mmCIF file of C-alpha atoms in Angstrom:
data_model
loop_
_atom_site.group_PDB
_atom_site.id
_atom_site.type_symbol
_atom_site.label_atom_id
_atom_site.label_comp_id
_atom_site.label_asym_id
_atom_site.label_seq_id
_atom_site.Cartn_x
_atom_site.Cartn_y
_atom_site.Cartn_z
ATOM 1 C CA MET E 19 -13.601 17.497 3.873
ATOM 2 C CA ILE E 20 -13.355 13.736 3.356
ATOM 3 C CA PRO E 21 -11.405 13.023 0.171
ATOM 4 C CA SER E 22 -13.384 11.701 -2.732
ATOM 5 C CA ARG E 23 -12.752 11.214 -6.410
ATOM 6 C CA PRO E 24 -15.068 11.737 -9.376
ATOM 7 C CA LEU E 25 -16.761 8.463 -10.266
ATOM 8 C CA VAL E 26 -15.760 7.171 -13.709
ATOM 9 C CA PRO E 27 -18.733 5.537 -15.459
ATOM 10 C CA GLY E 28 -18.087 2.153 -17.016
ATOM 11 C CA LEU E 29 -18.231 -1.594 -16.489
ATOM 12 C CA LEU E 30 -16.491 -1.589 -13.094
ATOM 13 C CA SER E 31 -18.625 1.242 -11.745
ATOM 14 C CA ARG E 32 -21.648 -1.074 -12.196
ATOM 15 C CA VAL E 33 -20.016 -3.965 -10.304
ATOM 16 C CA PRO E 34 -21.142 -4.127 -6.641
ATOM 17 C CA VAL E 35 -18.625 -2.894 -4.068
ATOM 18 C CA GLY E 36 -18.341 -6.285 -2.323
ATOM 19 C CA PRO E 37 -16.851 -8.180 -5.284
ATOM 20 C CA LYS E 38 -14.507 -5.278 -6.041
ATOM 21 C CA LEU E 39 -13.237 -5.217 -2.453
ATOM 22 C CA ALA E 40 -12.855 -8.995 -2.491
ATOM 23 C CA GLY E 41 -10.926 -8.771 -5.755
ATOM 24 C CA LEU E 42 -8.590 -6.139 -4.322
ATOM 25 C CA ALA E 43 -8.013 -8.214 -1.179
ATOM 26 C CA LEU E 44 -7.330 -11.393 -3.186
ATOM 27 C CA ALA E 45 -4.979 -9.545 -5.521
ATOM 28 C CA ALA E 46 -3.089 -8.095 -2.542
ATOM 29 C CA LEU E 47 -2.765 -11.561 -1.007
ATOM 30 C CA ALA E 48 -1.641 -13.098 -4.290
ATOM 31 C CA MET E 49 0.913 -10.348 -4.859
ATOM 32 C CA THR E 50 2.391 -10.523 -1.352
ATOM 33 C CA LEU E 51 2.098 -14.130 -0.180
ATOM 34 C CA PHE E 52 2.991 -16.091 -3.299
ATOM 35 C CA PRO E 53 6.534 -16.152 -4.704
ATOM 36 C CA HIS E 54 6.967 -14.092 -7.843
ATOM 37 C CA GLY E 55 9.668 -13.679 -10.444
ATOM 38 C CA PRO E 56 10.443 -10.779 -12.786
ATOM 39 C CA VAL E 57 8.187 -12.196 -15.519
ATOM 40 C CA SER E 58 5.178 -12.835 -13.258
ATOM 41 C CA ILE E 59 5.428 -9.278 -11.876
ATOM 42 C CA ALA E 60 5.407 -7.958 -15.439
ATOM 43 C CA VAL E 61 2.331 -10.096 -16.190
ATOM 44 C CA CYS E 62 0.586 -8.794 -13.047
ATOM 45 C CA LEU E 63 1.302 -5.188 -14.033
ATOM 46 C CA ALA E 64 0.045 -5.823 -17.570
ATOM 47 C CA ALA E 65 -3.145 -7.367 -16.183
ATOM 48 C CA VAL E 66 -3.725 -4.363 -13.917
ATOM 49 C CA PHE E 67 -3.215 -1.965 -16.833
ATOM 50 C CA ALA E 68 -5.661 -4.037 -18.898
ATOM 51 C CA LEU E 69 -8.307 -3.741 -16.168
ATOM 52 C CA TYR E 70 -8.521 0.025 -16.666
ATOM 53 C CA PRO E 71 -9.931 0.036 -20.234
ATOM 54 C CA ILE E 72 -11.884 -3.178 -19.546
ATOM 55 C CA GLY E 73 -13.546 -1.423 -16.608
ATOM 56 C CA GLY E 74 -14.338 1.667 -18.648
ATOM 57 C CA VAL E 75 -11.506 3.796 -17.242
ATOM 58 C CA PRO E 76 -9.090 5.350 -19.761
ATOM 59 C CA LEU E 77 -5.608 3.843 -19.722
ATOM 60 C CA SER E 78 -4.328 7.395 -19.329
ATOM 61 C CA ALA E 79 -5.782 7.355 -15.792
ATOM 62 C CA ALA E 80 -3.383 4.548 -14.846
ATOM 63 C CA LEU E 81 -0.467 6.451 -16.374
ATOM 64 C CA ILE E 82 -1.482 9.577 -14.453
ATOM 65 C CA GLU E 83 -1.549 7.573 -11.211
ATOM 66 C CA LEU E 84 1.943 6.227 -11.921
ATOM 67 C CA TRP E 85 3.185 9.731 -12.724
ATOM 68 C CA ARG E 86 1.791 11.052 -9.450
ATOM 69 C CA LEU E 87 3.494 8.251 -7.530
ATOM 70 C CA ARG E 88 6.779 8.432 -9.419
ATOM 71 C CA ALA E 89 8.750 9.911 -6.514
ATOM 72 C CA VAL E 90 7.741 7.114 -4.125
ATOM 73 C CA LEU E 91 8.325 4.395 -6.707
ATOM 74 C CA LEU E 92 11.676 5.826 -7.785
ATOM 75 C CA VAL E 93 12.961 6.085 -4.212
ATOM 76 C CA LEU E 94 11.878 2.498 -3.550
ATOM 77 C CA ALA E 95 13.405 1.213 -6.790
ATOM 78 C CA ILE E 96 16.728 3.027 -6.347
ATOM 79 C CA ALA E 97 17.091 1.987 -2.702
ATOM 80 C CA LEU E 98 16.424 -1.672 -3.497
ATOM 81 C CA ALA E 99 18.642 -1.637 -6.581
ATOM 82 C CA VAL E 100 21.547 -0.202 -4.575
ATOM 83 C CA PHE E 101 21.154 -2.231 -1.384
ATOM 84 C CA VAL E 102 19.663 -5.496 -2.677
ATOM 85 C CA SER E 103 19.637 -6.061 -6.444
ATOM 86 C CA PRO E 104 18.062 -4.672 -9.627
ATOM 87 C CA VAL E 105 15.836 -7.762 -9.861
ATOM 88 C CA ALA E 106 14.557 -7.229 -6.303
ATOM 89 C CA ALA E 107 13.979 -3.551 -7.131
ATOM 90 C CA TRP E 108 11.871 -4.456 -10.181
ATOM 91 C CA MET E 109 9.843 -7.084 -8.337
ATOM 92 C CA SER E 110 9.103 -5.031 -5.221
ATOM 93 C CA THR E 111 8.444 -1.781 -7.078
ATOM 94 C CA GLY E 112 6.263 -3.572 -9.621
ATOM 95 C CA ARG E 113 4.289 -5.231 -6.842
ATOM 96 C CA VAL E 114 3.721 -1.907 -5.043
ATOM 97 C CA ALA E 115 2.785 -0.149 -8.291
ATOM 98 C CA ALA E 116 0.270 -2.873 -9.200
ATOM 99 C CA LEU E 117 -1.428 -2.716 -5.792
ATOM 100 C CA LEU E 118 -1.566 1.089 -5.801
ATOM 101 C CA LEU E 119 -3.040 1.056 -9.310
ATOM 102 C CA LEU E 120 -5.689 -1.464 -8.210
ATOM 103 C CA ALA E 121 -6.584 0.684 -5.195
ATOM 104 C CA ALA E 122 -6.823 3.736 -7.459
ATOM 105 C CA LEU E 123 -9.077 1.819 -9.855
ATOM 106 C CA LEU E 124 -11.358 0.923 -6.959
ATOM 107 C CA THR E 125 -11.643 4.543 -5.839
ATOM 108 C CA LEU E 126 -12.243 5.717 -9.419
ATOM 109 C CA THR E 127 -15.150 3.305 -9.928
ATOM 110 C CA THR E 128 -16.748 3.257 -6.466
ATOM 111 C CA ARG E 129 -18.738 5.853 -4.571
ATOM 112 C CA MET E 130 -17.257 6.548 -1.146
ATOM 113 C CA SER E 131 -20.682 6.182 0.491
ATOM 114 C CA ASP E 132 -21.104 2.702 -1.050
ATOM 115 C CA LEU E 133 -17.609 1.681 0.033
ATOM 116 C CA LEU E 134 -18.244 2.813 3.616
ATOM 117 C CA GLU E 135 -21.588 1.017 3.734
ATOM 118 C CA VAL E 136 -20.113 -2.322 2.601
ATOM 119 C CA LEU E 137 -17.106 -2.045 4.913
ATOM 120 C CA GLN E 138 -19.342 -1.308 7.889
ATOM 121 C CA ARG E 139 -21.552 -4.282 7.047
ATOM 122 C CA LEU E 140 -18.535 -6.591 6.761
ATOM 123 C CA LEU E 141 -17.051 -5.360 10.028
ATOM 124 C CA ARG E 142 -20.286 -5.345 12.036
ATOM 125 C CA PRO E 143 -19.750 -8.857 13.516
ATOM 126 C CA LEU E 144 -16.485 -7.611 15.049
ATOM 127 C CA ARG E 145 -18.400 -5.168 17.239
ATOM 128 C CA ARG E 146 -18.802 -8.018 19.760
ATOM 129 C CA VAL E 147 -15.026 -8.033 20.318
ATOM 130 C CA GLY E 148 -14.782 -4.267 20.750
ATOM 131 C CA VAL E 149 -14.149 -3.172 17.146
ATOM 132 C CA ASP E 150 -15.943 -0.016 15.985
ATOM 133 C CA PRO E 151 -17.095 -0.835 12.394
ATOM 134 C CA GLU E 152 -17.716 2.811 11.523
ATOM 135 C CA ALA E 153 -14.256 3.971 12.598
ATOM 136 C CA VAL E 154 -12.431 1.047 10.952
ATOM 137 C CA SER E 155 -14.359 1.326 7.674
ATOM 138 C CA MET E 156 -13.645 5.058 7.573
ATOM 139 C CA ALA E 157 -9.946 4.396 8.198
ATOM 140 C CA VAL E 158 -9.792 1.802 5.396
ATOM 141 C CA SER E 159 -11.593 4.022 2.900
ATOM 142 C CA LEU E 160 -9.408 7.001 3.805
ATOM 143 C CA THR E 161 -6.293 4.878 3.351
ATOM 144 C CA LEU E 162 -7.442 3.890 -0.139
ATOM 145 C CA THR E 163 -7.967 7.521 -1.113
ATOM 146 C CA MET E 164 -5.061 9.240 0.653
ATOM 147 C CA VAL E 165 -2.276 8.021 -1.672
ATOM 148 C CA PRO E 166 -3.621 9.896 -4.734
ATOM 149 C CA VAL E 167 -4.516 12.882 -2.536
ATOM 150 C CA VAL E 168 -0.954 13.226 -1.204
ATOM 151 C CA ALA E 169 0.419 12.585 -4.697
ATOM 152 C CA GLY E 170 -1.755 15.470 -5.888
ATOM 153 C CA PHE E 171 -0.276 17.691 -3.183
ATOM 154 C CA ALA E 172 3.228 16.754 -4.350
ATOM 155 C CA GLN E 173 2.273 17.708 -7.898
ATOM 156 C CA ARG E 174 1.019 21.098 -6.682
ATOM 157 C CA VAL E 175 4.337 21.710 -4.911
ATOM 158 C CA ARG E 176 6.249 20.860 -8.114
ATOM 159 C CA ASP E 177 3.953 23.120 -10.182
ATOM 160 C CA ALA E 178 4.563 25.984 -7.741
ATOM 161 C CA GLU E 179 8.328 25.425 -8.022
ATOM 162 C CA ARG E 180 8.163 25.624 -11.813
ATOM 163 C CA ALA E 181 5.932 28.727 -11.726
ATOM 164 C CA ARG E 182 8.456 30.516 -9.480
ATOM 165 C CA GLY E 183 11.471 29.175 -11.348
ATOM 166 C CA VAL E 184 13.026 27.642 -8.208
ATOM 167 C CA ARG E 185 14.102 24.175 -7.122
ATOM 168 C CA LEU E 186 13.325 23.428 -3.484
ATOM 169 C CA GLY E 187 14.852 19.966 -3.531
ATOM 170 C CA VAL E 188 14.583 18.352 -0.112
ATOM 171 C CA ARG E 189 13.029 21.562 1.247
ATOM 172 C CA GLY E 190 9.982 20.736 -0.889
ATOM 173 C CA VAL E 191 9.032 18.236 1.819
ATOM 174 C CA VAL E 192 8.094 21.143 4.112
ATOM 175 C CA PRO E 193 5.183 22.567 2.037
ATOM 176 C CA LEU E 194 4.081 19.008 1.222
ATOM 177 C CA LEU E 195 4.007 18.177 4.935
ATOM 178 C CA VAL E 196 2.094 21.391 5.713
ATOM 179 C CA MET E 197 -0.515 20.644 3.036
ATOM 180 C CA THR E 198 -0.876 17.044 4.215
ATOM 181 C CA LEU E 199 -1.279 18.050 7.874
ATOM 182 C CA ARG E 200 -3.798 20.744 6.953
ATOM 183 C CA HIS E 201 -5.746 18.172 4.958
ATOM 184 C CA ALA E 202 -5.572 15.759 7.900
ATOM 185 C CA ASP E 203 -7.042 18.473 10.135
ATOM 186 C CA GLN E 204 -9.905 18.974 7.678
ATOM 187 C CA VAL E 205 -10.543 15.236 7.543
ATOM 188 C CA GLY E 206 -10.447 15.094 11.355
ATOM 189 C CA ASP E 207 -13.010 17.911 11.568
ATOM 190 C CA ALA E 208 -15.232 16.091 9.062
ATOM 191 C CA LEU E 209 -14.958 12.861 11.072
ATOM 192 C CA ALA E 210 -15.754 14.681 14.308
ATOM 193 C CA ALA E 211 -18.818 16.201 12.664
ATOM 194 C CA ARG E 212 -19.943 12.683 11.749
ATOM 195 C CA GLY E 213 -19.335 11.498 15.283
ATOM 196 C CA VAL E 214 -16.423 9.243 14.277
ATOM 197 C CA GLY E 215 -13.214 9.148 16.288
#
C-alpha cells in the first residue's frame, strides 16, 4: 500500500497544501543555497522545532523523528567530523536534520490525497514538454514519506534484536533491506493498480 501517516489536527493541518509546499521549498533553498555558520544552523533547527507546537504537533513528534533518523545522522556527523571538521559536521548534519524534520511536519499535517492533487496541478503545465504530472507528483509525495517509513523499519529491526537478545551489527542491514524492498514491491503494486508507472 502507499505509505501514509495519521493526520495530526492543529493549525498547520488547516493551512492549504500549496503554502506548506512553498514554505518547504523556500526553506530547502534557504538552507542549501545561502551560506550558514554554526549559530545560524542552530537558529534554523530551533525554528523548525518551534514550528511543531505552533502547528499543533507535539514537540515529542519532532524528537521521535530525530530518534528514528539517528543512525543516518550519526553516520553523517561522524564521517564529516573525521574527514572534514567538527564544525562542518554540525552544519551539514543540522541542515539535513532541519529539512527532514520539515518534511516530516508536512506529512504529519497534510493528507496524501491533498498533496498529490496540488502537486499534479502544479506540474500540469509541464505535460507539454513530456512530463507526466501524475507520476512525478506520486514520486515526490513518496519521497517525502519514505524516510520515516524506512526509519520505522530500522526501529523494528532493532526491537527484534532486543527481543531475541542478539546484536546483528552490520548484518542488520539485510533484514532492513528485505523489508524495504518488500515495501517497495507493495508500493509498486499500488501504483500499477492506479495506472501510474
